[in-house]
Amino acid sequence: MSDAASADPAVYAGPRRILSGIQASGALHLGNYLGALKRFTALQETGAPVFVFVADMHAITVWQDPQKLADQTREIAAAYLASGLDPARSIIFPQSAVRAHADLAWVFNCVARLGWLDRMTQFKEKSGKHKERASVGLYTYPVLQAADILLYKATEVPVGEDQKQHLELTRDIAAKFNTDFGVPGFFPQPEPVIHGPATRVMSLRDGSAKMSKSDPSDQSRINLTDDADTIAAKIRKARTDAEPLPDSLDGLAERPEARNLVAIYAALANTSREAVVEQFAGQGFGAFKPALADLAVEALAPVTAEMRRLMNDPAEIDRVLADGAERAASVADPVVEEVKRIVGFWRA
Ligand code: AQP
């Protein structure tokens, strides 16, 4: 069966499997759109099966209001659908609805080593100065992520730069499990798919910080829920320097804010940063920023409108999520049953 002929990822037996997720932890921004959503859709078009989950179990590693979590989950699912994921071809599901994620995460907690987790920079960043007050879940977050990926024996994982280290840990866990239990090749070595001009979209206020949901300044990011005027105003006020754009990428080496805006333009226009620099060489930000704002509004407005429409029809989103959970479980459950057998857990 060719990749393109695989009607349902749940019954697919070919070599490629793509998997990724986004946390149900708040409003999505342009970094999530360019670094994740847009690329999931592009990968779906390659014909390979795509599993995309809403990471609600990861979201609760920091406090989430229980009254809001289910709606946040629906909102991420709405973003998946609005950015072009087709539930007939891709499996869209809430992580917590497939029990095998928690089962495999426990086994992997016993495979991963403390020293490996101690090296994870995201935990250090997210726990801040008071790591003893962080949840244990935040610390073992990358172990659950390894379970998410390996449960589906995913071969490709599209993520932003920030997730590269976690993917390396996933590969280490897969290799150690296979060696410890004498099952060579049982879990594959998944490849992070990190390419394109916008794998690390930076804050609009600080070219050295990642655009992030948790940045206290709303001016630092473009939210998928922002209207056209807000997007244009945020880009107009984005921090830059006084120089015109150079005629080659080398000229942006010491200009992080300018480099970020060029990368965003390239990703939105589906072109390269080189082509953008060539197009705007010698022009100032007075010309570049309005062009970028027009492009951002043109790309995001249909996504935002469709997300709003879907959020007004939660029953439709729930149907997609329930169907996705069932199809995901049909792939994940046999894998976790096999893991239990390999580990030697009791069976009647
Ligand atoms: N700035 C970014 N540029 C490119 N990709 C990004 N991603 C996140 N920020 C950027 C990618 O989006 C996917 C989902 O991310 P997530 O929801 O799991 O959480 P995150 O990476 O923790 O996102 P935030 O916005 O940075 O949240 P906070 O502020 O809570 O830490 C991932 O593929 C990620 O790489």
mmCIF file of C-alpha atoms and ligand atoms in Angstrom:
data_model
loop_
_atom_site.group_PDB
_atom_site.id
_atom_site.type_symbol
_atom_site.label_atom_id
_atom_site.label_comp_id
_atom_site.label_asym_id
_atom_site.label_seq_id
_atom_site.Cartn_x
_atom_site.Cartn_y
_atom_site.Cartn_z
ATOM 1 C CA MET A 1 0.000 0.000 0.000
ATOM 2 C CA SER A 2 1.468 3.400 -0.937
ATOM 3 C CA ASP A 3 1.465 6.275 1.556
ATOM 4 C CA ALA A 4 -1.053 8.130 -0.554
ATOM 5 C CA ALA A 5 -3.377 5.124 -0.653
ATOM 6 C CA SER A 6 -3.663 4.850 3.145
ATOM 7 C CA ALA A 7 -7.260 5.909 3.681
ATOM 8 C CA ASP A 8 -7.187 5.751 7.475
ATOM 9 C CA PRO A 9 -4.057 6.252 9.590
ATOM 10 C CA ALA A 10 -5.511 3.811 12.121
ATOM 11 C CA VAL A 11 -5.166 0.933 9.661
ATOM 12 C CA TYR A 12 -1.976 2.157 8.015
ATOM 13 C CA ALA A 13 0.928 -0.286 8.025
ATOM 14 C CA GLY A 14 3.455 1.685 5.978
ATOM 15 C CA PRO A 15 6.830 2.997 7.058
ATOM 16 C CA ARG A 16 5.909 6.650 7.817
ATOM 17 C CA ARG A 17 3.878 7.932 10.737
ATOM 18 C CA ILE A 18 3.723 11.581 11.710
ATOM 19 C CA LEU A 19 2.705 12.699 15.175
ATOM 20 C CA SER A 20 2.592 15.967 17.064
ATOM 21 C CA GLY A 21 0.547 17.870 19.624
ATOM 22 C CA ILE A 22 -0.070 21.235 21.216
ATOM 23 C CA GLN A 23 -0.796 21.851 24.880
ATOM 24 C CA ALA A 24 -4.293 22.887 25.890
ATOM 25 C CA SER A 25 -2.846 25.652 27.999
ATOM 26 C CA GLY A 26 -4.137 28.895 26.577
ATOM 27 C CA ALA A 27 -4.379 31.041 23.493
ATOM 28 C CA LEU A 28 -2.358 30.044 20.443
ATOM 29 C CA HIS A 29 0.057 32.467 18.809
ATOM 30 C CA LEU A 30 1.842 32.986 15.514
ATOM 31 C CA GLY A 31 4.797 30.867 16.731
ATOM 32 C CA ASN A 32 2.479 27.884 17.280
ATOM 33 C CA TYR A 33 0.867 28.543 13.884
ATOM 34 C CA LEU A 34 4.108 28.724 11.883
ATOM 35 C CA GLY A 35 6.160 26.286 13.991
ATOM 36 C CA ALA A 36 3.430 23.659 14.336
ATOM 37 C CA LEU A 37 -0.081 24.052 12.838
ATOM 38 C CA LYS A 38 0.902 25.100 9.323
ATOM 39 C CA ARG A 39 3.473 22.337 9.121
ATOM 40 C CA PHE A 40 1.045 19.622 10.300
ATOM 41 C CA THR A 41 -1.213 20.539 7.410
ATOM 42 C CA ALA A 42 1.664 20.517 4.933
ATOM 43 C CA LEU A 43 2.691 17.050 6.148
ATOM 44 C CA GLN A 44 -0.875 15.790 5.831
ATOM 45 C CA GLU A 45 -0.672 16.722 2.144
ATOM 46 C CA THR A 46 2.261 14.313 1.679
ATOM 47 C CA GLY A 47 -0.245 11.471 2.142
ATOM 48 C CA ALA A 48 1.479 10.008 5.219
ATOM 49 C CA PRO A 49 -0.779 9.345 8.217
ATOM 50 C CA VAL A 50 -0.864 12.189 10.731
ATOM 51 C CA PHE A 51 -1.780 11.809 14.423
ATOM 52 C CA VAL A 52 -2.391 15.146 16.100
ATOM 53 C CA PHE A 53 -3.428 15.308 19.708
ATOM 54 C CA VAL A 54 -4.391 18.011 22.154
ATOM 55 C CA ALA A 55 -1.956 17.674 25.047
ATOM 56 C CA ASP A 56 -4.323 18.166 27.980
ATOM 57 C CA MET A 57 -2.261 15.853 30.231
ATOM 58 C CA HIS A 58 0.799 17.993 29.558
ATOM 59 C CA ALA A 59 -1.243 21.147 30.145
ATOM 60 C CA ILE A 60 -1.983 20.206 33.777
ATOM 61 C CA THR A 61 1.724 20.065 34.633
ATOM 62 C CA VAL A 62 0.998 23.702 35.502
ATOM 63 C CA TRP A 63 -2.314 24.726 37.077
ATOM 64 C CA GLN A 64 -5.297 24.786 34.718
ATOM 65 C CA ASP A 65 -8.768 25.871 35.767
ATOM 66 C CA PRO A 66 -10.901 22.674 35.584
ATOM 67 C CA GLN A 67 -13.860 24.779 34.420
ATOM 68 C CA LYS A 68 -11.870 25.867 31.360
ATOM 69 C CA LEU A 69 -9.702 22.891 30.407
ATOM 70 C CA ALA A 70 -12.261 21.092 28.223
ATOM 71 C CA ASP A 71 -12.952 24.323 26.305
ATOM 72 C CA GLN A 72 -9.218 24.938 25.885
ATOM 73 C CA THR A 73 -8.988 21.416 24.450
ATOM 74 C CA ARG A 74 -11.820 22.206 22.004
ATOM 75 C CA GLU A 75 -10.078 25.453 21.057
ATOM 76 C CA ILE A 76 -6.865 23.668 20.062
ATOM 77 C CA ALA A 77 -8.909 21.114 18.110
ATOM 78 C CA ALA A 78 -10.697 24.026 16.385
ATOM 79 C CA ALA A 79 -7.285 25.479 15.485
ATOM 80 C CA TYR A 80 -6.242 22.140 13.958
ATOM 81 C CA LEU A 81 -9.370 21.979 11.856
ATOM 82 C CA ALA A 82 -9.276 25.677 10.928
ATOM 83 C CA SER A 83 -5.675 25.442 9.750
ATOM 84 C CA GLY A 84 -6.559 22.641 7.357
ATOM 85 C CA LEU A 85 -6.293 19.291 9.131
ATOM 86 C CA ASP A 86 -8.915 16.983 7.670
ATOM 87 C CA PRO A 87 -10.388 14.595 10.285
ATOM 88 C CA ALA A 88 -11.057 12.032 7.569
ATOM 89 C CA ARG A 89 -7.342 11.769 6.815
ATOM 90 C CA SER A 90 -5.724 12.806 10.098
ATOM 91 C CA ILE A 91 -6.484 11.495 13.585
ATOM 92 C CA ILE A 92 -7.288 14.386 15.934
ATOM 93 C CA PHE A 93 -7.800 13.443 19.588
ATOM 94 C CA PRO A 94 -7.417 14.531 23.215
ATOM 95 C CA GLN A 95 -4.395 12.873 24.855
ATOM 96 C CA SER A 96 -6.289 12.041 28.069
ATOM 97 C CA ALA A 97 -8.976 10.160 26.105
ATOM 98 C CA VAL A 98 -6.482 7.435 25.140
ATOM 99 C CA ARG A 99 -5.470 5.679 28.372
ATOM 100 C CA ALA A 100 -2.438 4.039 26.818
ATOM 101 C CA HIS A 101 -0.534 7.374 27.055
ATOM 102 C CA ALA A 102 -0.514 7.186 30.871
ATOM 103 C CA ASP A 103 0.248 3.437 30.873
ATOM 104 C CA LEU A 104 3.295 3.773 28.644
ATOM 105 C CA ALA A 105 4.489 6.938 30.410
ATOM 106 C CA TRP A 106 4.764 4.940 33.656
ATOM 107 C CA VAL A 107 6.894 2.257 32.052
ATOM 108 C CA PHE A 108 9.083 4.965 30.484
ATOM 109 C CA ASN A 109 9.425 6.671 33.895
ATOM 110 C CA CYS A 110 11.154 3.477 34.928
ATOM 111 C CA VAL A 111 13.365 3.415 31.812
ATOM 112 C CA ALA A 112 14.463 7.081 31.736
ATOM 113 C CA ARG A 113 17.302 8.098 34.070
ATOM 114 C CA LEU A 114 17.224 11.032 36.477
ATOM 115 C CA GLY A 115 20.443 12.362 34.968
ATOM 116 C CA TRP A 116 18.768 12.591 31.560
ATOM 117 C CA LEU A 117 15.868 14.626 32.926
ATOM 118 C CA ASP A 118 18.195 16.852 34.950
ATOM 119 C CA ARG A 119 19.601 18.119 31.665
ATOM 120 C CA MET A 120 16.268 19.291 30.211
ATOM 121 C CA THR A 121 16.467 23.037 29.694
ATOM 122 C CA GLN A 122 12.697 23.543 29.314
ATOM 123 C CA PHE A 123 12.123 22.331 32.891
ATOM 124 C CA LYS A 124 14.773 24.767 34.122
ATOM 125 C CA GLU A 125 13.131 27.633 32.189
ATOM 126 C CA LYS A 126 9.571 26.774 33.207
ATOM 127 C CA SER A 127 10.264 25.995 36.861
ATOM 128 C CA GLY A 128 12.283 29.192 37.303
ATOM 129 C CA LYS A 129 14.000 29.946 40.585
ATOM 130 C CA HIS A 130 11.717 27.749 42.712
ATOM 131 C CA LYS A 131 12.013 24.331 41.145
ATOM 132 C CA GLU A 132 11.077 22.597 44.409
ATOM 133 C CA ARG A 133 7.604 24.127 44.006
ATOM 134 C CA ALA A 134 7.163 22.845 40.426
ATOM 135 C CA SER A 135 4.967 19.780 39.929
ATOM 136 C CA VAL A 136 6.595 16.383 39.496
ATOM 137 C CA GLY A 137 4.609 16.233 36.244
ATOM 138 C CA LEU A 138 6.484 19.261 34.894
ATOM 139 C CA TYR A 139 9.743 17.425 35.588
ATOM 140 C CA THR A 140 8.654 14.188 33.895
ATOM 141 C CA TYR A 141 6.876 16.064 31.052
ATOM 142 C CA PRO A 142 9.385 14.830 28.420
ATOM 143 C CA VAL A 143 8.827 11.204 29.513
ATOM 144 C CA LEU A 144 5.102 11.526 28.815
ATOM 145 C CA GLN A 145 6.049 13.152 25.515
ATOM 146 C CA ALA A 146 8.181 10.103 24.670
ATOM 147 C CA ALA A 147 5.158 7.889 25.396
ATOM 148 C CA ASP A 148 2.925 10.076 23.166
ATOM 149 C CA ILE A 149 5.311 9.597 20.268
ATOM 150 C CA LEU A 150 6.384 5.977 20.670
ATOM 151 C CA LEU A 151 2.888 4.670 21.381
ATOM 152 C CA TYR A 152 2.144 5.285 17.706
ATOM 153 C CA LYS A 153 5.650 4.227 16.635
ATOM 154 C CA ALA A 154 5.869 7.655 15.013
ATOM 155 C CA THR A 155 8.759 8.144 12.620
ATOM 156 C CA GLU A 156 8.490 11.942 12.143
ATOM 157 C CA VAL A 157 7.633 14.581 14.709
ATOM 158 C CA PRO A 158 7.131 18.144 13.410
ATOM 159 C CA VAL A 159 8.000 20.568 16.225
ATOM 160 C CA GLY A 160 9.611 23.939 16.841
ATOM 161 C CA GLU A 161 13.306 24.292 17.818
ATOM 162 C CA ASP A 162 12.385 24.381 21.507
ATOM 163 C CA GLN A 163 11.387 20.689 21.425
ATOM 164 C CA LYS A 164 14.622 19.343 19.916
ATOM 165 C CA GLN A 165 16.083 18.272 23.262
ATOM 166 C CA HIS A 166 12.883 16.429 24.223
ATOM 167 C CA LEU A 167 12.996 14.523 20.941
ATOM 168 C CA GLU A 168 16.558 13.452 21.690
ATOM 169 C CA LEU A 169 15.357 12.128 25.046
ATOM 170 C CA THR A 170 12.575 10.211 23.274
ATOM 171 C CA ARG A 171 15.189 8.542 21.082
ATOM 172 C CA ASP A 172 17.274 7.664 24.165
ATOM 173 C CA ILE A 173 14.246 6.134 25.900
ATOM 174 C CA ALA A 174 13.341 4.113 22.790
ATOM 175 C CA ALA A 175 16.893 2.783 22.480
ATOM 176 C CA LYS A 176 17.183 1.917 26.200
ATOM 177 C CA PHE A 177 13.813 0.134 26.246
ATOM 178 C CA ASN A 178 14.776 -1.910 23.182
ATOM 179 C CA THR A 179 18.149 -2.839 24.741
ATOM 180 C CA ASP A 180 16.990 -3.449 28.325
ATOM 181 C CA PHE A 181 14.201 -5.794 27.253
ATOM 182 C CA GLY A 182 16.046 -7.380 24.345
ATOM 183 C CA VAL A 183 13.574 -6.250 21.692
ATOM 184 C CA PRO A 184 15.732 -4.605 19.010
ATOM 185 C CA GLY A 185 13.722 -2.317 16.727
ATOM 186 C CA PHE A 186 10.522 -2.555 18.807
ATOM 187 C CA PHE A 187 10.399 1.215 19.178
ATOM 188 C CA PRO A 188 11.669 3.246 16.206
ATOM 189 C CA GLN A 189 14.036 6.209 16.424
ATOM 190 C CA PRO A 190 11.691 9.099 15.609
ATOM 191 C CA GLU A 191 13.110 12.037 13.688
ATOM 192 C CA PRO A 192 12.308 15.598 14.724
ATOM 193 C CA VAL A 193 11.107 17.551 11.678
ATOM 194 C CA ILE A 194 12.452 21.020 12.338
ATOM 195 C CA HIS A 195 12.914 23.006 9.168
ATOM 196 C CA GLY A 196 11.654 26.057 7.362
ATOM 197 C CA PRO A 197 12.183 29.740 8.109
ATOM 198 C CA ALA A 198 10.087 29.902 11.306
ATOM 199 C CA THR A 199 11.014 27.031 13.596
ATOM 200 C CA ARG A 200 11.710 29.565 16.347
ATOM 201 C CA VAL A 201 9.531 32.654 16.057
ATOM 202 C CA MET A 202 10.802 35.292 18.463
ATOM 203 C CA SER A 203 8.969 37.816 20.619
ATOM 204 C CA LEU A 204 7.970 41.056 18.859
ATOM 205 C CA ARG A 205 9.415 42.971 21.829
ATOM 206 C CA ASP A 206 12.693 41.093 22.285
ATOM 207 C CA GLY A 207 14.536 39.317 19.480
ATOM 208 C CA SER A 208 16.345 37.081 21.970
ATOM 209 C CA ALA A 209 13.190 35.574 23.581
ATOM 210 C CA LYS A 210 10.850 32.988 22.038
ATOM 211 C CA MET A 211 7.317 34.117 21.188
ATOM 212 C CA SER A 212 5.406 32.412 23.968
ATOM 213 C CA LYS A 213 1.914 32.098 25.480
ATOM 214 C CA SER A 214 3.319 32.741 28.920
ATOM 215 C CA ASP A 215 5.055 36.042 28.095
ATOM 216 C CA PRO A 216 3.299 38.616 30.316
ATOM 217 C CA SER A 217 3.312 41.174 27.462
ATOM 218 C CA ASP A 218 0.497 40.626 24.966
ATOM 219 C CA GLN A 219 2.419 42.963 22.610
ATOM 220 C CA SER A 220 5.139 40.306 22.379
ATOM 221 C CA ARG A 221 2.973 37.931 20.351
ATOM 222 C CA ILE A 222 0.274 37.768 17.688
ATOM 223 C CA ASN A 223 -2.560 35.633 18.990
ATOM 224 C CA LEU A 224 -4.677 33.597 16.589
ATOM 225 C CA THR A 225 -7.676 35.382 18.107
ATOM 226 C CA ASP A 226 -6.347 38.915 17.340
ATOM 227 C CA ASP A 227 -8.357 40.944 14.819
ATOM 228 C CA ALA A 228 -6.800 42.633 11.783
ATOM 229 C CA ASP A 229 -6.326 46.021 13.486
ATOM 230 C CA THR A 230 -4.627 44.442 16.503
ATOM 231 C CA ILE A 231 -2.280 42.412 14.295
ATOM 232 C CA ALA A 232 -1.347 45.514 12.270
ATOM 233 C CA ALA A 233 -0.788 47.584 15.438
ATOM 234 C CA LYS A 234 1.410 44.906 17.052
ATOM 235 C CA ILE A 235 3.573 44.630 13.924
ATOM 236 C CA ARG A 236 3.799 48.444 13.633
ATOM 237 C CA LYS A 237 5.030 48.619 17.241
ATOM 238 C CA ALA A 238 7.355 45.594 16.938
ATOM 239 C CA ARG A 239 10.862 46.413 18.095
ATOM 240 C CA THR A 240 13.313 46.965 15.221
ATOM 241 C CA ASP A 241 16.368 49.069 14.476
ATOM 242 C CA ALA A 242 16.744 52.164 12.319
ATOM 243 C CA GLU A 243 18.663 50.531 9.438
ATOM 244 C CA PRO A 244 17.069 49.617 6.110
ATOM 245 C CA LEU A 245 16.900 45.937 5.184
ATOM 246 C CA PRO A 246 20.179 44.571 3.804
ATOM 247 C CA ASP A 247 20.552 42.830 0.440
ATOM 248 C CA SER A 248 21.727 39.520 1.930
ATOM 249 C CA LEU A 249 21.013 37.397 5.009
ATOM 250 C CA ASP A 250 24.539 38.044 6.330
ATOM 251 C CA GLY A 251 23.483 41.634 6.939
ATOM 252 C CA LEU A 252 20.910 40.389 9.492
ATOM 253 C CA ALA A 253 23.411 38.424 11.591
ATOM 254 C CA GLU A 254 23.588 41.040 14.367
ATOM 255 C CA ARG A 255 19.988 42.256 14.000
ATOM 256 C CA PRO A 256 17.765 39.690 15.821
ATOM 257 C CA GLU A 257 14.521 41.692 15.639
ATOM 258 C CA ALA A 258 14.876 42.412 11.913
ATOM 259 C CA ARG A 259 15.854 38.787 11.329
ATOM 260 C CA ASN A 260 12.736 37.613 13.133
ATOM 261 C CA LEU A 261 10.394 39.780 11.046
ATOM 262 C CA VAL A 262 12.038 38.591 7.831
ATOM 263 C CA ALA A 263 11.645 34.959 8.938
ATOM 264 C CA ILE A 264 7.958 35.521 9.769
ATOM 265 C CA TYR A 265 7.403 37.134 6.362
ATOM 266 C CA ALA A 266 9.126 34.229 4.598
ATOM 267 C CA ALA A 267 7.094 31.594 6.463
ATOM 268 C CA LEU A 268 3.795 33.380 5.824
ATOM 269 C CA ALA A 269 4.602 33.897 2.134
ATOM 270 C CA ASN A 270 5.875 30.313 1.717
ATOM 271 C CA THR A 271 9.179 31.598 0.459
ATOM 272 C CA SER A 272 12.778 31.752 1.661
ATOM 273 C CA ARG A 273 14.343 34.453 3.840
ATOM 274 C CA GLU A 274 16.821 35.094 1.008
ATOM 275 C CA ALA A 275 13.939 35.906 -1.365
ATOM 276 C CA VAL A 276 12.401 38.299 1.188
ATOM 277 C CA VAL A 277 15.670 40.128 1.727
ATOM 278 C CA GLU A 278 16.146 40.435 -2.035
ATOM 279 C CA GLN A 279 12.619 41.803 -2.445
ATOM 280 C CA PHE A 280 12.958 44.453 0.314
ATOM 281 C CA ALA A 281 16.696 45.277 0.063
ATOM 282 C CA GLY A 282 17.338 48.939 0.891
ATOM 283 C CA GLN A 283 13.789 49.556 2.167
ATOM 284 C CA GLY A 284 13.096 50.706 5.722
ATOM 285 C CA PHE A 285 10.640 49.218 8.214
ATOM 286 C CA GLY A 286 8.170 51.967 7.253
ATOM 287 C CA ALA A 287 7.635 49.984 4.040
ATOM 288 C CA PHE A 288 8.325 46.463 5.319
ATOM 289 C CA LYS A 289 6.049 46.436 8.361
ATOM 290 C CA PRO A 290 2.803 47.324 6.510
ATOM 291 C CA ALA A 291 3.580 44.629 3.903
ATOM 292 C CA LEU A 292 4.164 42.115 6.715
ATOM 293 C CA ALA A 293 0.961 43.170 8.482
ATOM 294 C CA ASP A 294 -1.076 42.683 5.281
ATOM 295 C CA LEU A 295 0.426 39.243 4.813
ATOM 296 C CA ALA A 296 -0.211 38.210 8.434
ATOM 297 C CA VAL A 297 -3.816 39.374 8.317
ATOM 298 C CA GLU A 298 -4.388 37.619 4.986
ATOM 299 C CA ALA A 299 -2.983 34.332 6.368
ATOM 300 C CA LEU A 300 -4.542 34.412 9.820
ATOM 301 C CA ALA A 301 -7.993 35.955 9.197
ATOM 302 C CA PRO A 302 -9.509 32.821 7.599
ATOM 303 C CA VAL A 303 -8.049 30.606 10.351
ATOM 304 C CA THR A 304 -9.411 32.887 13.081
ATOM 305 C CA ALA A 305 -12.847 33.111 11.417
ATOM 306 C CA GLU A 306 -13.099 29.330 11.052
ATOM 307 C CA MET A 307 -11.950 28.808 14.658
ATOM 308 C CA ARG A 308 -14.716 31.160 15.832
ATOM 309 C CA ARG A 309 -17.302 29.315 13.721
ATOM 310 C CA LEU A 310 -16.209 25.960 15.114
ATOM 311 C CA MET A 311 -16.136 27.197 18.710
ATOM 312 C CA ASN A 312 -19.800 28.111 18.261
ATOM 313 C CA ASP A 313 -20.477 24.478 17.394
ATOM 314 C CA PRO A 314 -18.761 22.507 20.183
ATOM 315 C CA ALA A 315 -20.785 19.396 19.305
ATOM 316 C CA GLU A 316 -19.040 19.224 15.919
ATOM 317 C CA ILE A 317 -15.616 19.486 17.597
ATOM 318 C CA ASP A 318 -16.607 16.838 20.143
ATOM 319 C CA ARG A 319 -17.611 14.453 17.357
ATOM 320 C CA VAL A 320 -14.189 14.855 15.724
ATOM 321 C CA LEU A 321 -12.385 14.339 19.062
ATOM 322 C CA ALA A 322 -14.409 11.287 20.052
ATOM 323 C CA ASP A 323 -13.927 9.655 16.657
ATOM 324 C CA GLY A 324 -10.195 10.510 16.750
ATOM 325 C CA ALA A 325 -9.815 9.053 20.250
ATOM 326 C CA GLU A 326 -11.374 5.780 19.148
ATOM 327 C CA ARG A 327 -9.130 5.508 16.088
ATOM 328 C CA ALA A 328 -6.019 6.514 18.068
ATOM 329 C CA ALA A 329 -6.791 3.897 20.748
ATOM 330 C CA SER A 330 -7.078 1.227 18.060
ATOM 331 C CA VAL A 331 -3.403 1.887 17.220
ATOM 332 C CA ALA A 332 -2.131 2.607 20.749
ATOM 333 C CA ASP A 333 -3.822 -0.164 22.755
ATOM 334 C CA PRO A 334 -2.151 -3.105 20.991
ATOM 335 C CA VAL A 335 1.251 -1.395 21.391
ATOM 336 C CA VAL A 336 0.785 -0.909 25.122
ATOM 337 C CA GLU A 337 -0.476 -4.497 25.507
ATOM 338 C CA GLU A 338 2.683 -5.685 23.794
ATOM 339 C CA VAL A 339 4.796 -3.485 26.106
ATOM 340 C CA LYS A 340 3.085 -5.026 29.157
ATOM 341 C CA ARG A 341 3.906 -8.477 27.833
ATOM 342 C CA ILE A 342 7.540 -7.488 27.149
ATOM 343 C CA VAL A 343 7.928 -5.996 30.644
ATOM 344 C CA GLY A 344 6.472 -9.140 32.184
ATOM 345 C CA PHE A 345 3.322 -7.772 33.808
ATOM 346 C CA TRP A 346 0.815 -10.349 35.012
ATOM 347 C CA ARG A 347 -1.742 -11.593 32.495
ATOM 348 C CA ALA A 348 -4.507 -14.131 33.102
HETATM 349 N N1 AQP B 1 7.882 30.721 19.202
HETATM 350 C C1 AQP B 1 7.720 29.561 18.570
HETATM 351 N N2 AQP B 1 8.217 29.396 17.317
HETATM 352 C C2 AQP B 1 8.043 28.221 16.647
HETATM 353 N N3 AQP B 1 7.380 27.160 17.172
HETATM 354 C C3 AQP B 1 6.872 27.296 18.406
HETATM 355 N N4 AQP B 1 6.179 26.463 19.198
HETATM 356 C C4 AQP B 1 5.884 27.070 20.370
HETATM 357 N N5 AQP B 1 6.384 28.310 20.373
HETATM 358 C C5 AQP B 1 7.010 28.491 19.173
HETATM 359 C C6 AQP B 1 5.801 25.107 18.816
HETATM 360 O O1 AQP B 1 4.407 24.956 18.990
HETATM 361 C C7 AQP B 1 4.137 23.598 19.339
HETATM 362 C C8 AQP B 1 3.209 23.552 20.513
HETATM 363 O O2 AQP B 1 3.765 24.167 21.636
HETATM 364 P P1 AQP B 1 3.100 23.834 23.043
HETATM 365 O O3 AQP B 1 1.738 24.332 23.113
HETATM 366 O O4 AQP B 1 3.294 22.417 23.352
HETATM 367 O O5 AQP B 1 3.856 24.655 24.096
HETATM 368 P P2 AQP B 1 5.077 25.517 24.151
HETATM 369 O O6 AQP B 1 6.167 25.115 23.215
HETATM 370 O O7 AQP B 1 5.427 25.490 25.594
HETATM 371 O O8 AQP B 1 4.460 26.894 23.646
HETATM 372 P P3 AQP B 1 4.635 28.280 24.321
HETATM 373 O O9 AQP B 1 3.811 29.260 23.643
HETATM 374 O O10 AQP B 1 6.084 28.619 24.457
HETATM 375 O O11 AQP B 1 4.014 28.046 25.738
HETATM 376 P P4 AQP B 1 4.581 28.456 27.113
HETATM 377 O O12 AQP B 1 4.646 29.935 27.119
HETATM 378 O O13 AQP B 1 3.539 27.909 28.062
HETATM 379 O O14 AQP B 1 5.917 27.816 27.251
HETATM 380 C C9 AQP B 1 5.474 22.924 19.598
HETATM 381 O O15 AQP B 1 5.806 22.165 18.449
HETATM 382 C C10 AQP B 1 6.417 24.063 19.754
HETATM 383 O O16 AQP B 1 7.712 23.710 19.342
#
